[in-house]
Coordinates of C-alpha atoms in Angstrom, one line a residue:
M1 CA 39.4 159.4 -22.5
K2 CA 36.3 157.2 -22.7
Q3 CA 36.4 153.9 -20.8
N4 CA 36.2 151.7 -23.9
E5 CA 39.1 153.6 -25.5
K6 CA 41.1 153.2 -22.3
T7 CA 40.4 149.5 -22.2
R8 CA 41.4 149.1 -25.8
N9 CA 44.6 151.0 -25.3
I10 CA 45.5 148.8 -22.3
M11 CA 44.7 145.6 -24.4
E12 CA 46.9 146.9 -27.3
K13 CA 49.8 147.6 -25.0
K14 CA 49.4 144.2 -23.3
N15 CA 49.3 142.5 -26.7
E16 CA 52.2 144.5 -28.2
M17 CA 53.3 142.9 -31.5
K18 CA 56.8 141.5 -31.9
Y19 CA 58.4 141.7 -35.3
G20 CA 60.7 139.3 -37.2
N21 CA 60.6 136.2 -39.4
M22 CA 59.0 132.8 -38.7
V23 CA 60.3 129.5 -40.2
D24 CA 57.5 126.9 -40.7
L25 CA 59.0 123.6 -39.7
Y26 CA 57.0 121.7 -42.3
P27 CA 57.9 119.7 -44.4
L28 CA 60.7 118.6 -42.0
L29 CA 58.3 118.0 -39.1
Y30 CA 54.6 117.7 -38.4
T31 CA 54.2 119.8 -35.2
N32 CA 52.3 122.8 -33.9
A33 CA 55.6 124.7 -33.2
N34 CA 57.6 127.1 -35.5
I35 CA 60.7 129.1 -35.1
F36 CA 60.5 132.9 -34.6
I37 CA 63.6 134.9 -35.4
P38 CA 63.3 138.5 -34.1
R39 CA 64.7 141.4 -36.0
S40 CA 67.4 143.0 -33.9
F41 CA 70.1 145.7 -34.1
A42 CA 73.5 144.2 -34.8
W43 CA 74.9 145.5 -31.5
E44 CA 72.3 143.7 -29.4
A45 CA 73.4 140.4 -27.7
E46 CA 70.4 138.5 -29.0
A47 CA 71.5 139.4 -32.6
A48 CA 74.4 137.0 -32.5
K49 CA 74.3 134.2 -35.1
A50 CA 72.9 130.8 -33.9
I51 CA 72.1 127.6 -35.7
V52 CA 69.2 125.2 -35.2
T53 CA 69.7 121.7 -36.5
I54 CA 66.9 119.4 -37.6
Y55 CA 68.1 116.0 -39.0
E56 CA 70.6 117.1 -41.7
E57 CA 69.2 120.6 -42.1
E58 CA 70.4 123.8 -40.5
I59 CA 68.3 126.9 -39.8
I60 CA 70.2 130.1 -39.4
C61 CA 68.8 132.3 -36.7
N62 CA 70.0 134.4 -33.7
L63 CA 70.2 134.0 -30.0
G64 CA 66.9 135.8 -29.5
S65 CA 65.0 133.1 -31.4
K66 CA 61.9 131.5 -29.9
L67 CA 59.8 128.5 -30.4
L68 CA 56.2 129.5 -30.9
I69 CA 53.7 126.8 -30.1
D70 CA 50.1 127.2 -31.3
T71 CA 47.6 126.3 -28.6
D72 CA 43.8 126.9 -28.1
E73 CA 44.8 129.4 -25.4
G74 CA 47.1 131.3 -27.6
I75 CA 50.8 131.4 -28.6
Q76 CA 53.1 129.8 -26.1
E77 CA 56.7 131.2 -26.4
L78 CA 59.8 129.2 -25.5
S79 CA 63.4 130.5 -25.6
I80 CA 65.6 128.1 -27.6
A81 CA 68.4 126.7 -25.5
F82 CA 71.5 127.3 -27.6
Q83 CA 74.8 125.9 -26.4
R84 CA 78.2 127.1 -27.5
N85 CA 80.5 124.5 -29.0
E86 CA 84.3 124.2 -29.3
K87 CA 84.2 126.3 -32.5
G88 CA 82.4 129.1 -30.7
E89 CA 79.1 128.4 -32.6
Y90 CA 75.8 128.7 -30.8
R91 CA 73.8 125.6 -31.7
C92 CA 70.6 123.7 -30.7
N93 CA 69.5 120.2 -31.7
L94 CA 65.8 121.0 -32.1
L95 CA 64.5 117.4 -31.9
R96 CA 66.2 117.0 -28.5
F97 CA 64.9 120.3 -27.4
L98 CA 61.3 119.4 -28.4
R99 CA 61.5 116.1 -26.5
D100 CA 62.9 117.9 -23.4
K101 CA 60.0 120.3 -23.5
G102 CA 57.3 117.7 -24.2
V103 CA 56.4 119.2 -27.6
R104 CA 55.0 116.5 -29.9
Y105 CA 56.3 116.0 -33.5
E106 CA 56.5 113.5 -36.3
K107 CA 59.1 113.3 -39.1
G108 CA 57.8 115.0 -42.2
P109 CA 58.5 114.1 -45.9
G110 CA 61.3 116.7 -46.2
T111 CA 59.8 117.9 -49.6
Y112 CA 57.1 120.3 -50.6
C113 CA 54.1 119.2 -52.7
D114 CA 55.9 120.3 -55.8
G115 CA 58.8 118.0 -55.1
G116 CA 61.3 120.6 -54.0
R117 CA 63.3 120.0 -50.9
F118 CA 63.0 122.1 -47.7
S119 CA 64.7 125.4 -47.6
Q120 CA 64.7 128.1 -44.9
K121 CA 63.9 130.8 -47.5
A122 CA 60.9 129.0 -48.9
S123 CA 59.5 128.2 -45.5
S124 CA 60.0 131.7 -44.0
A125 CA 57.4 134.5 -43.6
E126 CA 57.7 138.1 -42.3
V127 CA 55.5 138.2 -39.1
L128 CA 54.1 140.2 -36.3
Y129 CA 52.8 138.3 -33.3
C130 CA 51.5 138.6 -29.8
K131 CA 50.2 136.0 -27.3
D132 CA 46.9 135.7 -29.1
A133 CA 47.7 135.7 -32.8
I134 CA 50.2 135.9 -35.7
I135 CA 50.1 138.1 -38.8
E136 CA 52.1 136.6 -41.7
H137 CA 53.3 138.2 -44.9
I138 CA 54.6 136.0 -47.7
V139 CA 55.2 136.5 -51.4
S140 CA 54.1 133.7 -53.7
P141 CA 54.1 133.2 -57.5
Y142 CA 50.6 131.9 -57.1
W143 CA 49.0 134.3 -54.6
G144 CA 51.2 137.4 -54.9
H145 CA 51.6 139.3 -51.6
Q146 CA 49.6 137.3 -49.1
Y147 CA 48.7 138.4 -45.6
E148 CA 47.2 136.0 -43.0
L149 CA 45.8 136.7 -39.6
N150 CA 45.9 133.5 -37.6
I151 CA 44.1 133.9 -34.2
A152 CA 45.3 131.0 -32.0
N153 CA 43.4 132.1 -28.9
K154 CA 39.9 130.7 -29.3
Q155 CA 38.6 133.4 -26.9
M156 CA 39.7 136.1 -29.4
Q157 CA 38.3 134.6 -32.6
P158 CA 35.6 136.8 -34.2
N159 CA 32.2 135.5 -35.2
A160 CA 31.2 135.5 -38.9
G161 CA 27.7 134.5 -39.8
G162 CA 27.4 132.3 -36.8
R163 CA 30.8 130.7 -37.1
S164 CA 34.0 131.3 -35.2
V165 CA 36.9 132.3 -37.6
K166 CA 40.5 131.3 -36.8
I167 CA 42.2 132.6 -39.9
V168 CA 41.6 135.5 -42.3
R169 CA 43.7 135.4 -45.4
L170 CA 44.1 138.0 -48.2
N171 CA 45.8 137.3 -51.5
A172 CA 47.0 139.5 -54.3
C173 CA 47.5 142.5 -52.0
D174 CA 49.1 145.8 -52.8
P175 CA 52.5 145.7 -51.1
K176 CA 52.3 149.5 -50.6
M177 CA 49.4 148.9 -48.2
Q178 CA 51.3 146.6 -45.8
T179 CA 51.0 148.9 -42.8
E180 CA 47.3 149.5 -43.4
I181 CA 46.7 145.8 -43.8
E182 CA 48.5 145.0 -40.6
K183 CA 46.5 147.7 -38.8
W184 CA 43.2 146.3 -40.1
M185 CA 44.1 142.8 -39.0
C186 CA 45.0 144.0 -35.5
K187 CA 41.6 145.7 -35.4
V188 CA 39.9 142.4 -36.3
L189 CA 41.9 140.7 -33.5
W190 CA 41.4 143.3 -30.8
K191 CA 37.7 144.1 -31.6
K192 CA 36.9 140.5 -30.6
S193 CA 33.4 140.7 -32.1
E194 CA 31.4 140.2 -35.3
L195 CA 33.2 140.0 -38.6
V196 CA 30.6 141.1 -41.1
A197 CA 30.7 140.8 -44.9
Y198 CA 31.1 144.6 -45.3
D199 CA 34.3 144.4 -43.3
L200 CA 35.8 142.0 -45.8
E201 CA 34.3 143.8 -48.8
K202 CA 35.9 147.1 -47.7
A203 CA 39.3 145.4 -47.0
I204 CA 39.3 143.8 -50.4
R205 CA 38.5 147.0 -52.2
Q206 CA 41.2 148.9 -50.2
F207 CA 44.0 146.3 -50.1
A208 CA 43.8 143.7 -52.9
K209 CA 43.0 142.9 -56.5
R210 CA 39.4 141.7 -56.7
T211 CA 39.4 138.1 -57.8
P212 CA 37.3 135.0 -56.8
F213 CA 40.2 133.8 -54.6
T214 CA 41.2 137.1 -52.9
C215 CA 39.9 136.2 -49.5
S216 CA 39.5 133.0 -47.6
L217 CA 38.4 132.1 -44.1
F218 CA 39.3 129.1 -41.9
Y219 CA 36.2 128.7 -39.8
Q220 CA 34.9 126.4 -37.1
K221 CA 32.6 123.9 -38.8
Y222 CA 31.7 122.0 -35.6
G223 CA 33.5 121.0 -32.5
D224 CA 37.2 120.9 -33.1
E225 CA 36.8 120.7 -36.9
Y226 CA 37.7 123.7 -39.0
S227 CA 37.4 124.1 -42.7
W228 CA 38.5 126.6 -45.4
E229 CA 36.0 128.6 -47.4
Y230 CA 36.6 131.3 -50.0
Y231 CA 34.8 134.6 -49.5
H232 CA 33.2 135.3 -52.9
A233 CA 33.8 139.0 -53.4

């Protein structure tokens, strides 16, 4: 085995992806943390039902659930401290937990931009994640099947035309290509190199319907300021 292949295999094993669902805490809270609910077999201890409370809202999860915090060094993972009450329920008051862990937050509006109130279903995405990045899959009436690679670790962000790219988002994707899309996004992450226009062109041709809004990039404009830009396919 060549040395570069051996190095890549070690990196992939070290950054093994975990699978489950992630609940975006907005619009309940403004914070850089979200709840990850791992997919587990029913007989595993961590699969037991648990409840996270945020103000008057309840998020149904399981004992294996984590708090994922987005930092410049990558994804910080915290196990949620559930306590069993007199009814036998496993619960955690998330606001108290965030304060205990020193995680900053502010109260959000509780409603989405269309006026609808928060719901766990509307704020959930199917995800794969490792310590460096998260791959999200959501289905939207506006963008169809959307896949997003969010590279939290600045050291792992690829360069595109002289700019560091934090997020690569593909809209209107073919759901039958999910496995291949995830593999492509993992390759973008683990290559840690140049993201050239041909890479995006090829991905769009293979995975998505070709529209002006198929692909967008969240790139480093200057300093700590990032901005969205559509890739014009």
